[in-house]
CSV table of C-alpha atoms and ligand atoms in Angstrom, one decimal:
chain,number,residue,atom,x,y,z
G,492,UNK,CA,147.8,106.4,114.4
G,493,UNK,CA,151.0,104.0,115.4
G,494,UNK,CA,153.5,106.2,116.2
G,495,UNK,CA,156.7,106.1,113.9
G,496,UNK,CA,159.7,108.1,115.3
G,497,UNK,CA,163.6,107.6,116.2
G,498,UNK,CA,165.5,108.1,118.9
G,499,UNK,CA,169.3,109.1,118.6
G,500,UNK,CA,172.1,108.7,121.4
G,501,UNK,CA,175.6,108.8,121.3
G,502,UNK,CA,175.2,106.1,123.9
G,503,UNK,CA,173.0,103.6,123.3
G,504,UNK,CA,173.3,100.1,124.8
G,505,UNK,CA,173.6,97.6,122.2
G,506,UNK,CA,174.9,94.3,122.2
G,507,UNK,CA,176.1,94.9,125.7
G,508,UNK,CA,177.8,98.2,124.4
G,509,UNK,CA,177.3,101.8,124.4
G,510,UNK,CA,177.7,103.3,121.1
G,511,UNK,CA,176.4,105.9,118.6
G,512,UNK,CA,173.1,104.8,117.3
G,513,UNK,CA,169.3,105.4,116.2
G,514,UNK,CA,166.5,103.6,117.2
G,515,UNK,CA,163.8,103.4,114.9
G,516,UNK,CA,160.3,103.1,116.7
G,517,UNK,CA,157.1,101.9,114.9
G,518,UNK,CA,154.1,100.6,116.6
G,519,UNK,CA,154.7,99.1,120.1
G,520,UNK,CA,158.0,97.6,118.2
G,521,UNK,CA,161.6,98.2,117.9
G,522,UNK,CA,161.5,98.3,114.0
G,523,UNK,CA,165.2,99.3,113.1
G,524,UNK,CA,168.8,99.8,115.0
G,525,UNK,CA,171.2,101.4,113.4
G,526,UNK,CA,174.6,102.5,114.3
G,527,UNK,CA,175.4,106.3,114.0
G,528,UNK,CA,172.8,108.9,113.1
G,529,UNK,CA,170.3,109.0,110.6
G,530,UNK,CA,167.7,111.5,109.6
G,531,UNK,CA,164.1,111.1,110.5
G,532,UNK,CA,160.8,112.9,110.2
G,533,UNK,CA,160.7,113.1,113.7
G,534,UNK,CA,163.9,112.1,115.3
G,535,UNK,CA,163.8,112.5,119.5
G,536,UNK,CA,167.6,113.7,119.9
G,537,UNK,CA,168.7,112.5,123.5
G,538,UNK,CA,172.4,113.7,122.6
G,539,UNK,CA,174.4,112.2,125.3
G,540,UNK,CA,172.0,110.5,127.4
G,541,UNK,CA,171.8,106.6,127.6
G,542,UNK,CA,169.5,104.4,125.5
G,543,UNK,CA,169.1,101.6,127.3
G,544,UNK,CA,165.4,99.3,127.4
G,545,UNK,CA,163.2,100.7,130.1
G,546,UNK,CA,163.5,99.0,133.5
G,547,UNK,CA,162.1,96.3,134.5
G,548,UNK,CA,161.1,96.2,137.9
G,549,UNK,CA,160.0,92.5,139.2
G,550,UNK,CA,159.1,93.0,142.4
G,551,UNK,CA,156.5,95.3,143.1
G,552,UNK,CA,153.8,95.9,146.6
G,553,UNK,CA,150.8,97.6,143.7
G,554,UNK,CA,147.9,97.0,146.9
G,555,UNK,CA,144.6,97.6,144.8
G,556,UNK,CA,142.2,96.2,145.3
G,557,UNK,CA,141.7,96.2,149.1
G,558,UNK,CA,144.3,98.2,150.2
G,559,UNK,CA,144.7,101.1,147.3
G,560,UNK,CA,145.2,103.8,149.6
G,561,UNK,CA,148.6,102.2,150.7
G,562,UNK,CA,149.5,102.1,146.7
G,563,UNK,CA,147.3,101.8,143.5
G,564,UNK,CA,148.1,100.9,140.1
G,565,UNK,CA,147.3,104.9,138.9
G,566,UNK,CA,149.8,105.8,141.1
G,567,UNK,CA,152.7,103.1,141.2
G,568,UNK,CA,152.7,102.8,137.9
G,569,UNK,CA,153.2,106.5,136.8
G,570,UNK,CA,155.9,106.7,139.4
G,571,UNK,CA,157.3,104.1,137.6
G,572,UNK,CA,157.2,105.8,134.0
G,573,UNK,CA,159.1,108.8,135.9
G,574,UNK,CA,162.0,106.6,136.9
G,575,UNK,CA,162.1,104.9,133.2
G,576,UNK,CA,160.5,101.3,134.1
G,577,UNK,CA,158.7,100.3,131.7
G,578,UNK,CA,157.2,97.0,133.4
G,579,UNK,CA,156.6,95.7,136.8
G,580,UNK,CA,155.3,92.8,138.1
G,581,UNK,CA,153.2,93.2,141.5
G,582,UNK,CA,153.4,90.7,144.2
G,583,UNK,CA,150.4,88.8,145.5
G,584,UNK,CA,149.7,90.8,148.8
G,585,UNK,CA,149.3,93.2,150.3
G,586,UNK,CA,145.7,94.1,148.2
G,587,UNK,CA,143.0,92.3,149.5
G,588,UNK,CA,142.3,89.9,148.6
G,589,UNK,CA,145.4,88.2,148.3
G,590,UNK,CA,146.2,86.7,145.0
G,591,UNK,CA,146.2,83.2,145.8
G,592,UNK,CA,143.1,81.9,143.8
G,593,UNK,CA,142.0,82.8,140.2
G,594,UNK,CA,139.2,84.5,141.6
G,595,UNK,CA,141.6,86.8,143.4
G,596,UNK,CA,143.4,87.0,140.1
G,597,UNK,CA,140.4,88.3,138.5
G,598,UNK,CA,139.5,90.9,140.8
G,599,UNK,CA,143.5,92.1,141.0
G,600,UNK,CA,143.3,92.4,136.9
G,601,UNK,CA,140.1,94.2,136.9
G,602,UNK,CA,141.2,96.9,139.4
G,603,UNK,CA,144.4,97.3,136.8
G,604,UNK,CA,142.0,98.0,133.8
G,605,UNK,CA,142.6,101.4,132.3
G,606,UNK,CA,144.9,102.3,135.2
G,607,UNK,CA,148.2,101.1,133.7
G,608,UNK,CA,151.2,103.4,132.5
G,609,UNK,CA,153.4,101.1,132.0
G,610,UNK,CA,153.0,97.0,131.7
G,611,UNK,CA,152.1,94.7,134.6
G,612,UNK,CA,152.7,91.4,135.2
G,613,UNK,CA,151.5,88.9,138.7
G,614,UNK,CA,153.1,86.9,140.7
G,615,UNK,CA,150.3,84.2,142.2
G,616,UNK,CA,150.6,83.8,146.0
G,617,UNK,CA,150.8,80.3,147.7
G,618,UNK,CA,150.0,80.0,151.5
G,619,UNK,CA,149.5,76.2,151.4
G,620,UNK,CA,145.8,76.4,150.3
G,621,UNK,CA,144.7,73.6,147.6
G,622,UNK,CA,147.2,73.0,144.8
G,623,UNK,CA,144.3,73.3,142.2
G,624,UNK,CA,144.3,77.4,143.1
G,625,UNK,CA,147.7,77.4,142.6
G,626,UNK,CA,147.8,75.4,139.1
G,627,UNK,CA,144.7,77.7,138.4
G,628,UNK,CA,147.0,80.7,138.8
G,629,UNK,CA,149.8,79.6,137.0
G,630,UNK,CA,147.6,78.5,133.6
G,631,UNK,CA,145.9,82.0,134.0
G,632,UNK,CA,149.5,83.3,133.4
G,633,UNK,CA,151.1,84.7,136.5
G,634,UNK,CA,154.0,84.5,135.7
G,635,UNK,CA,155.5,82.4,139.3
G,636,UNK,CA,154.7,81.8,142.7
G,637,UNK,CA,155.4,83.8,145.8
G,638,UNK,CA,155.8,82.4,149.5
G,639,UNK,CA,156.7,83.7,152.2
G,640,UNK,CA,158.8,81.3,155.1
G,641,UNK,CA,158.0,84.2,158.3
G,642,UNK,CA,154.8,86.0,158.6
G,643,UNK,CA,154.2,87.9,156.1
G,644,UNK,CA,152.8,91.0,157.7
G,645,UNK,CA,149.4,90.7,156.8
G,646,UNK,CA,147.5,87.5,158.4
G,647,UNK,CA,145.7,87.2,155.2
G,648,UNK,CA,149.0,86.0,153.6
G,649,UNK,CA,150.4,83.7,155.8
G,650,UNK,CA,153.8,82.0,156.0
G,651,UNK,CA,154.2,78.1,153.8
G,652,UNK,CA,155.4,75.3,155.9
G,653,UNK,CA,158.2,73.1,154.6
G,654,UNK,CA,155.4,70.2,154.0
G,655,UNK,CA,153.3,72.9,151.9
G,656,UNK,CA,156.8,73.3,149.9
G,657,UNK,CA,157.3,69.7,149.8
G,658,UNK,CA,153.5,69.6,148.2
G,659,UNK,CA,154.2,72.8,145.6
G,660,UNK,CA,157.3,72.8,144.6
G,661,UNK,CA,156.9,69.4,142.5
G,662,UNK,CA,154.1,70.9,140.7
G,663,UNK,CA,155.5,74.3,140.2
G,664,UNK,CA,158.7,72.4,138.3
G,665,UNK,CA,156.4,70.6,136.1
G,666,UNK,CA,154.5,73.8,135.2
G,667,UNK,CA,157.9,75.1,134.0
G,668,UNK,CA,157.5,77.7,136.7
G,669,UNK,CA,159.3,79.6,139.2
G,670,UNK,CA,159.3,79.7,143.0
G,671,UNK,CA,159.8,83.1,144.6
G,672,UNK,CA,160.5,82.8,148.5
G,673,UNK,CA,160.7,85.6,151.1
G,674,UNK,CA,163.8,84.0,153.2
G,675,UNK,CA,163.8,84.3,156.6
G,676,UNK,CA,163.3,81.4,159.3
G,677,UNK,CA,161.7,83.1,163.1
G,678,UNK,CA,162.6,80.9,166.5
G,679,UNK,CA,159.7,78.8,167.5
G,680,UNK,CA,160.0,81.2,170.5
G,681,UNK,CA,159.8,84.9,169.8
G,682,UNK,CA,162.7,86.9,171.1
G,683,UNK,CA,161.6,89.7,174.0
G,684,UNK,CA,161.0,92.9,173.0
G,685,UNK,CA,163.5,95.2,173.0
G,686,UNK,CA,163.4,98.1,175.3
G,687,UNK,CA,163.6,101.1,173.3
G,688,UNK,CA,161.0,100.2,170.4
G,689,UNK,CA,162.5,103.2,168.5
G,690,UNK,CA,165.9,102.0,168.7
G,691,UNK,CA,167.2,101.2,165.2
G,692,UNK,CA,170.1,98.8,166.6
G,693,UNK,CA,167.2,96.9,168.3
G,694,UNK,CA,165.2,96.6,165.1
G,695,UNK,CA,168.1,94.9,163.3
G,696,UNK,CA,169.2,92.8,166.1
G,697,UNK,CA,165.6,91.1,166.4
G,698,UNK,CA,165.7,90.1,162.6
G,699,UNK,CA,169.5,88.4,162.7
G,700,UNK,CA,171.3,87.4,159.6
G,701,UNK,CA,170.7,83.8,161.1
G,702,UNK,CA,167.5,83.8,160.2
G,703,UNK,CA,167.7,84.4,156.4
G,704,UNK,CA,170.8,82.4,156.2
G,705,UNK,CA,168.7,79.5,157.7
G,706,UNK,CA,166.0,80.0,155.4
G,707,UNK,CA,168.2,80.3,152.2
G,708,UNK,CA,169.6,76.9,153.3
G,709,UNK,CA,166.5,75.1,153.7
G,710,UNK,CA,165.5,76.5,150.1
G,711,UNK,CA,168.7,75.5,148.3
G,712,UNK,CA,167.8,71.9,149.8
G,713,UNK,CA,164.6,71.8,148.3
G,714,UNK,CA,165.7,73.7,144.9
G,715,UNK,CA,167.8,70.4,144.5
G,716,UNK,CA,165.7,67.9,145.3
G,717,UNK,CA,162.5,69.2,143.2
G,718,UNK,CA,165.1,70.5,140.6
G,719,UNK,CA,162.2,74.0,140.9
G,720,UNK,CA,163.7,77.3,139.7
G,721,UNK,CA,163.8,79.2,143.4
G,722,UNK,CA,164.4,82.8,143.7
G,723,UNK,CA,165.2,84.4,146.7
G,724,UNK,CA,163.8,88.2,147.1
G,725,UNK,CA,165.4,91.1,148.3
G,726,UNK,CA,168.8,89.5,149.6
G,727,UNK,CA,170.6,91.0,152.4
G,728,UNK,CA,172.6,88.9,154.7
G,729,UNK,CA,175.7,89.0,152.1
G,730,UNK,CA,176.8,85.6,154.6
G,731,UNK,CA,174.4,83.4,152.9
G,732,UNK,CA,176.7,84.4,149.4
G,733,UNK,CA,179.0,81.7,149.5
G,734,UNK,CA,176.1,78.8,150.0
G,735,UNK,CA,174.4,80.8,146.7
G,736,UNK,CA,177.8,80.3,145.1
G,737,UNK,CA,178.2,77.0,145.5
G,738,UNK,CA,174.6,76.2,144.9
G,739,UNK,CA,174.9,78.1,141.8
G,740,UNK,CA,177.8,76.4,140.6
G,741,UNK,CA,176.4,72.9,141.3
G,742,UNK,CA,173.5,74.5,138.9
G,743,UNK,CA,170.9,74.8,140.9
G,744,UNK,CA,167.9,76.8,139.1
G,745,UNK,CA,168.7,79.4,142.0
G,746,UNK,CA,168.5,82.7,141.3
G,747,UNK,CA,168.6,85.8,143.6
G,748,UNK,CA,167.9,90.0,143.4
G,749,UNK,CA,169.0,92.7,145.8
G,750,UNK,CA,167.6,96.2,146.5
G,751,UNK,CA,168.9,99.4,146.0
G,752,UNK,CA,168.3,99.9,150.1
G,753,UNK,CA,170.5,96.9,150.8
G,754,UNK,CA,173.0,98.8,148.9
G,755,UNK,CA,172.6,102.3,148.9
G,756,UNK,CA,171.6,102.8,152.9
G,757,UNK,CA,173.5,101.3,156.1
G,758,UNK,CA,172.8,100.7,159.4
G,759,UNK,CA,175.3,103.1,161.1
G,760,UNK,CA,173.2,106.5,159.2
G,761,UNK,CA,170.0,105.4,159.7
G,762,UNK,CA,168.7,107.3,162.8
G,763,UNK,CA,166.6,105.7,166.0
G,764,UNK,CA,162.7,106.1,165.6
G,765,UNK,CA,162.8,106.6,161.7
G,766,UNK,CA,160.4,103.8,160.5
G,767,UNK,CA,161.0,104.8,156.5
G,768,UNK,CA,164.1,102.7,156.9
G,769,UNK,CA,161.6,99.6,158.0
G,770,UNK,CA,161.8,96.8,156.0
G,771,UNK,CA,162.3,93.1,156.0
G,772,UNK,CA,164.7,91.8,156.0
G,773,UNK,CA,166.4,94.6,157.3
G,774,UNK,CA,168.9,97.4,156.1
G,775,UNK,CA,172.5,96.2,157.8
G,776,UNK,CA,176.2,97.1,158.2
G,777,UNK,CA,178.6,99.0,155.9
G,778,UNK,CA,180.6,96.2,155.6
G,779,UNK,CA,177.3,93.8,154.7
G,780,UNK,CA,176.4,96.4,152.0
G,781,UNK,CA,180.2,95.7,150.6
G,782,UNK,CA,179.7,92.6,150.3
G,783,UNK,CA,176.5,92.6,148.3
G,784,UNK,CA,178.0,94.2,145.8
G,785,UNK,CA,180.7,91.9,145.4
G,786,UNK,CA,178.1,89.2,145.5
G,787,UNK,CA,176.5,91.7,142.3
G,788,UNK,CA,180.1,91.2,140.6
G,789,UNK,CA,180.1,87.6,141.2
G,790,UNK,CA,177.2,87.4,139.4
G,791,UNK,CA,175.6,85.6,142.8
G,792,UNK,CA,173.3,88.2,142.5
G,793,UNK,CA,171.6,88.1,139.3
G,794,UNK,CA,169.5,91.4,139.5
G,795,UNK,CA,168.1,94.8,141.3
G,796,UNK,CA,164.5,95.1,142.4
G,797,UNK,CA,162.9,97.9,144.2
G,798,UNK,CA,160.5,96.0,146.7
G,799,UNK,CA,158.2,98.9,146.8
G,800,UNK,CA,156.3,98.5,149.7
G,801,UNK,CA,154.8,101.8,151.3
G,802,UNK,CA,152.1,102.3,153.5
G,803,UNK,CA,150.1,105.1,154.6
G,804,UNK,CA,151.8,107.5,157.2
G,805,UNK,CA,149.6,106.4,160.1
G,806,UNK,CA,151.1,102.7,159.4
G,807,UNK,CA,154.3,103.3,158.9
G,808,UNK,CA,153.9,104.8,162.5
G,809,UNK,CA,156.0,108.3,161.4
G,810,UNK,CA,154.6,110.2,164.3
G,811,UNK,CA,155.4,107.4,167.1
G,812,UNK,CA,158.4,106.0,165.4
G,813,UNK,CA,158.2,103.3,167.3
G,814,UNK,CA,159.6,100.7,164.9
G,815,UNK,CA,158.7,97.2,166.2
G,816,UNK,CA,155.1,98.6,165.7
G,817,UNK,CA,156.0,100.3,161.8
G,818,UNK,CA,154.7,98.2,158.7
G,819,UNK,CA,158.2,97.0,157.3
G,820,UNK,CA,158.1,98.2,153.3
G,821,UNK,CA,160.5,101.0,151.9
G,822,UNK,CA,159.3,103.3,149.4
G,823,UNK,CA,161.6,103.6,146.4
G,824,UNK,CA,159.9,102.2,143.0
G,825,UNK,CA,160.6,105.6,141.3
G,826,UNK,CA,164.2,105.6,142.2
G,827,UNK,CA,165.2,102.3,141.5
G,828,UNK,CA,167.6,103.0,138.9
G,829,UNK,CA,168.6,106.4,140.7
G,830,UNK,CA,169.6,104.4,144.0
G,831,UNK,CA,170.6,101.6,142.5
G,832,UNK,CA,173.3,103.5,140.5
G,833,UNK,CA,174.2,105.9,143.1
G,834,UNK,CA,175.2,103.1,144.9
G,835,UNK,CA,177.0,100.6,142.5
G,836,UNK,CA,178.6,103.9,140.1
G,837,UNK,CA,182.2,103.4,141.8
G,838,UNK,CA,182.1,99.6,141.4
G,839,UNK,CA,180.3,98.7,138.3
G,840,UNK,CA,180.8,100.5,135.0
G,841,UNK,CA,177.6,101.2,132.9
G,842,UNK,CA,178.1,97.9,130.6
G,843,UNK,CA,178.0,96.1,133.7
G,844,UNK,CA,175.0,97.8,135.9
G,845,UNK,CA,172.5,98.6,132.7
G,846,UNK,CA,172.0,94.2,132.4
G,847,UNK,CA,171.0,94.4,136.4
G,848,UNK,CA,167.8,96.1,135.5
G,849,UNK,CA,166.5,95.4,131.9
G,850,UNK,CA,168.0,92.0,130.1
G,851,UNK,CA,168.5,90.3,133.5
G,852,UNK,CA,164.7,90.5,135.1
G,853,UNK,CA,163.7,90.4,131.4
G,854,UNK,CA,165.2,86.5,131.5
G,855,UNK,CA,163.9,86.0,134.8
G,856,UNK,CA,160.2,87.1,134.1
G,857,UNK,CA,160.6,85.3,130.7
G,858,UNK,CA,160.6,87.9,128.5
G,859,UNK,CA,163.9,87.2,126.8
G,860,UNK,CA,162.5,87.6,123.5
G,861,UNK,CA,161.1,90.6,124.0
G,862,UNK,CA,162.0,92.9,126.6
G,863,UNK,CA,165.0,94.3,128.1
G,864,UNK,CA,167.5,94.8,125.2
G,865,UNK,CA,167.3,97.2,122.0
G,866,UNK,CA,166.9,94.6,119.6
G,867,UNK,CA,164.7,95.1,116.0
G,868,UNK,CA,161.5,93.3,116.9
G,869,UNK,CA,161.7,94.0,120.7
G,870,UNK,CA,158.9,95.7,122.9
G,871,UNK,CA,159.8,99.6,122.3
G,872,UNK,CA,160.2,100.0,125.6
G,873,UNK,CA,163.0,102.8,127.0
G,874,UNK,CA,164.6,104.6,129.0
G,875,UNK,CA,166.9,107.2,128.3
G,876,UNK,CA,169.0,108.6,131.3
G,877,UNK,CA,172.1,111.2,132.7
G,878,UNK,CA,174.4,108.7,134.6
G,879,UNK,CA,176.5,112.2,135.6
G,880,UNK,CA,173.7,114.5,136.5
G,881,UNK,CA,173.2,114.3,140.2
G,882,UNK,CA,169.9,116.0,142.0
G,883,UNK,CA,168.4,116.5,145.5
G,884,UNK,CA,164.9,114.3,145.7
G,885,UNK,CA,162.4,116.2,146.3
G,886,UNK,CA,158.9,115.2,147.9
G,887,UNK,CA,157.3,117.5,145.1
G,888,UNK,CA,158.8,114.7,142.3
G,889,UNK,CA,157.3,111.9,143.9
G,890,UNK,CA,154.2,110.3,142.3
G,891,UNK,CA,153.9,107.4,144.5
G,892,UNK,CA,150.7,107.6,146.7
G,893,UNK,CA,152.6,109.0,149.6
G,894,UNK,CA,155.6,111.1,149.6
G,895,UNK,CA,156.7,109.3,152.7
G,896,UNK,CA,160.0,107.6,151.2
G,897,UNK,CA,163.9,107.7,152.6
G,898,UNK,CA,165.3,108.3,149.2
G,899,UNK,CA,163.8,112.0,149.8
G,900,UNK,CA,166.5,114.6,150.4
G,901,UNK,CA,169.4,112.2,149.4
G,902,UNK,CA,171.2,113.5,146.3
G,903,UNK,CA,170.9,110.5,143.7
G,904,UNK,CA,172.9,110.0,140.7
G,905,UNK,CA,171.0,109.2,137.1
G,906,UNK,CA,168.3,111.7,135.9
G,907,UNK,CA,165.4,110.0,133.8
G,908,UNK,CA,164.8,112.3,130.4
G,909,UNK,CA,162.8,109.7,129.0
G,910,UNK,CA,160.6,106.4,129.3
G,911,UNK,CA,158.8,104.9,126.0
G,912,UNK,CA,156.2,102.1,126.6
G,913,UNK,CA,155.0,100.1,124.2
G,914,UNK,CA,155.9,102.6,121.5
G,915,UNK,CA,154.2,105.7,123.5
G,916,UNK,CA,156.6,108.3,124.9
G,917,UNK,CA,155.0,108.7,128.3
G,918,UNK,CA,157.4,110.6,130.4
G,919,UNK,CA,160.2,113.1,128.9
G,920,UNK,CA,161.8,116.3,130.1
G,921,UNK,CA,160.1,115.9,133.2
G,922,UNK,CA,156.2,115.8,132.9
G,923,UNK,CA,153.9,112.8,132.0
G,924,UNK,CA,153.4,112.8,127.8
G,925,UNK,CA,151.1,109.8,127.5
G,926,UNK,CA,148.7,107.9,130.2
G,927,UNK,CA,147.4,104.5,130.4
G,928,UNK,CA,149.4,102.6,128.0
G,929,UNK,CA,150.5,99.7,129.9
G,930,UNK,CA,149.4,96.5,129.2
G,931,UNK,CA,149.3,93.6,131.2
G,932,UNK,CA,151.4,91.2,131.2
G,933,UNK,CA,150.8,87.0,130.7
G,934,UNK,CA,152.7,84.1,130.4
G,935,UNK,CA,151.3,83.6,127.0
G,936,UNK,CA,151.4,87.2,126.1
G,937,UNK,CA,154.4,88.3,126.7
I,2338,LIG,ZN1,158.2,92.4,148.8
């Protein structure tokens, strides 16, 4: 039976508003909007809560096949319908193998059969293999290409030169595609050691702002001269934001997303030999944070990803903390919009955060027409959320595969009542409703 039900909320985001409306639900489709409250057979009353389309989450470390006991697609994805995303879209490592031939592809989507709970999309991988992989990728509907300019962290994935960019990024443009790039630049020469390997200062200093700010350079060059949409993930030297600017304004197809980590953690409170705070590029200064978020209001930064990238304790070296040795990945897919608002709730209003996670990666995975807003005819996919309510994380609400994340014990901002996918209620009032509903998600299906 399709389900048929409405939702009510006294603030629902429409048209870039929040207002008094009910959202009528039949199928996997948004079938009516209508402002103020009407009766239904079976109306979901959400009161006060937001409305708002269900996250979408573009950046995403899923690991099965290969490596599912760092992350699977049971587990990250029903994480995912308890923080009110309603679709991700998983990067090409770290499973193994790494996506970066259809072959790959096919073995990734197979391990996601009958595991999803909410939608899935792909990014391909490109590590400068042949081009005919990477064209093979892109007509099998992933839905862009991530590189990598450092290594990667796994050997299996490594780092593109500029002449394997020189060789892509001509082909990626005529595929109407999109080039995702990992931005940082390493010295020909590795820097020593530091001393202390559980010094957090010493982790930062041996992955400088230099070396994103390099690498965000070089990839504005090359956006230019192959006129190829280039996104740069996970931002956090707020320096490279006035070369984005100007890029930006020249109209570049550049686009760029921040994490809730860059934004909600900083440097000065995160203690020595506490590898949960690992990632790359790293967590900063205050004052760096501060000026993401101004790059946010710019609109330099387009929109909010989580990066989830955990790794089982042993990895992520919790016992040694020895940090130089950690795998570099934070933790957070269920609390990206928690963080995310927690961290932005002084400077943005609600009008102005809600885009960052639903109609803006929407655009940028190329769902415009239907995901991210509340539209008749649009994916029923939501979220309904308490801005106000605030709540201590607790390891017992985490449902990624490991309960190993930083965001545990902070008090976060925005409680998740509700997620719909495609029509199915899965989460609401706190306990799964509905499993394996996600779909995945194509270039021609989506
Ligand atoms: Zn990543």
């Amino acid at each position: 039976m399709e389900p048929t039900y409405a939702l009510h909320s006294r603030r629902c985001w429409i048209d870039g508003a929040l207002t008094e409306a009910t959202v009528e639900v039949r199928g996997d489709k948004i079938h009516r909007v209508r402002a103020g409250r009407h009766a239904h057979q079976q109306l979901i009353e959400l009161g006060s809560a937001v409305l708002m389309p269900g996250l979408i989450d573009a950046h995403v470390h899923v690991n099965e096949p290969g490596r599912t006991e760092w992350e699977g697609f049971d587990t990250a994805t029903r994480a995912a319908a308890c923080g009110g995303i309603a679709t991700i879209v998983d990067m090409p490592l770290n499973s193994s193998p790494v996506v970066t031939n259809p072959e790959a592809l096919r073995q990734k989507t197979e391990a996601a059969q009958g595991k999803l709970h909410v939608n899935c999309g792909f990014w391909a991988g490109y590590t400068g293999g042949p081009l005919s992989d990477l064209e093979a990728l892109l007509d099998a509907g992933c839905l862009g290409v991530k590189v990598f300019l450092v290594h990667s962290g796994i050997d299996e994935f490594p780092n593109v030169t500029e002449a394997d960019l020189h060789r892509a990024m001509p082909l990626i443009a005529r595929k109407g595609s999109k080039l995702l790039a990992h931005c940082e630049l390493a010295p020909d020469t590795a820097p020593p050691a530091p001393a202390d390997p559980r010094s957090y200062p010493a982790y930062l200093a041996s992955r400088p702002k230099q070396w994103e700010n390099e690498a965000i350079r070089k990839m504005i060059r090359l956006c230019g001269q192959y006129d190829c949409p280039t996104h740069i993930v996970h931002l956090s030297s707020a320096e490279a934001l006035p070369a984005i600017a100007e890029a930006r304004k020249r109209g570049l197809p550049l686009t760029v997303e921040t994490c809730p980590h860059y934004l909600y953690f900083h440097a000065d409170a995160i203690p020595d030999g506490q590898p949960l705070y690992k990632c790359a590029p790293p967590i900063r200064e205050r004052a760096n944070n501060e000026a993401l978020i101004a790059g946010i209001k710019a609109g330099a930064i387009g929109f909010l990803a989580s990066d989830h990238s955990p790794a089982p304790p042993g990895i992520k070296e919790l016992d040694s903390g020895n940090l130089m040795k950690a795998w570099g990945g934070i933790a957070g897919l269920q609390f990206l919009l928690p963080a995310s608002w927690t961290a932005l709730r002084g400077h943005l209003s609600l009008e102005e955060f809600i885009p960052l996670v639903t109609s803006r990666p929407a655009r940028f995975i190329g769902a415009e027409r239907s995901k991210g807003l509340i539209k008749e005819g649009f994916d029923a996919d939501l979220a309904a959320w308490i801005p106000e309510e605030e709540e201590i994380i607790d390891e017992s609400a985490v449902w990624h595969r490991h309960k190993a994340s930083p965001y545990i014990g902070q008090n976060l901002a925005g409680k998740v009542e509700m997620t719909a996918v495609n029509g199915r209620v899965v989460y609401w009032e706190g306990a799964m409703r509905e499993e394996k509903v996600g779909k995945t998600v194509f270039t021609d299906r989506i």
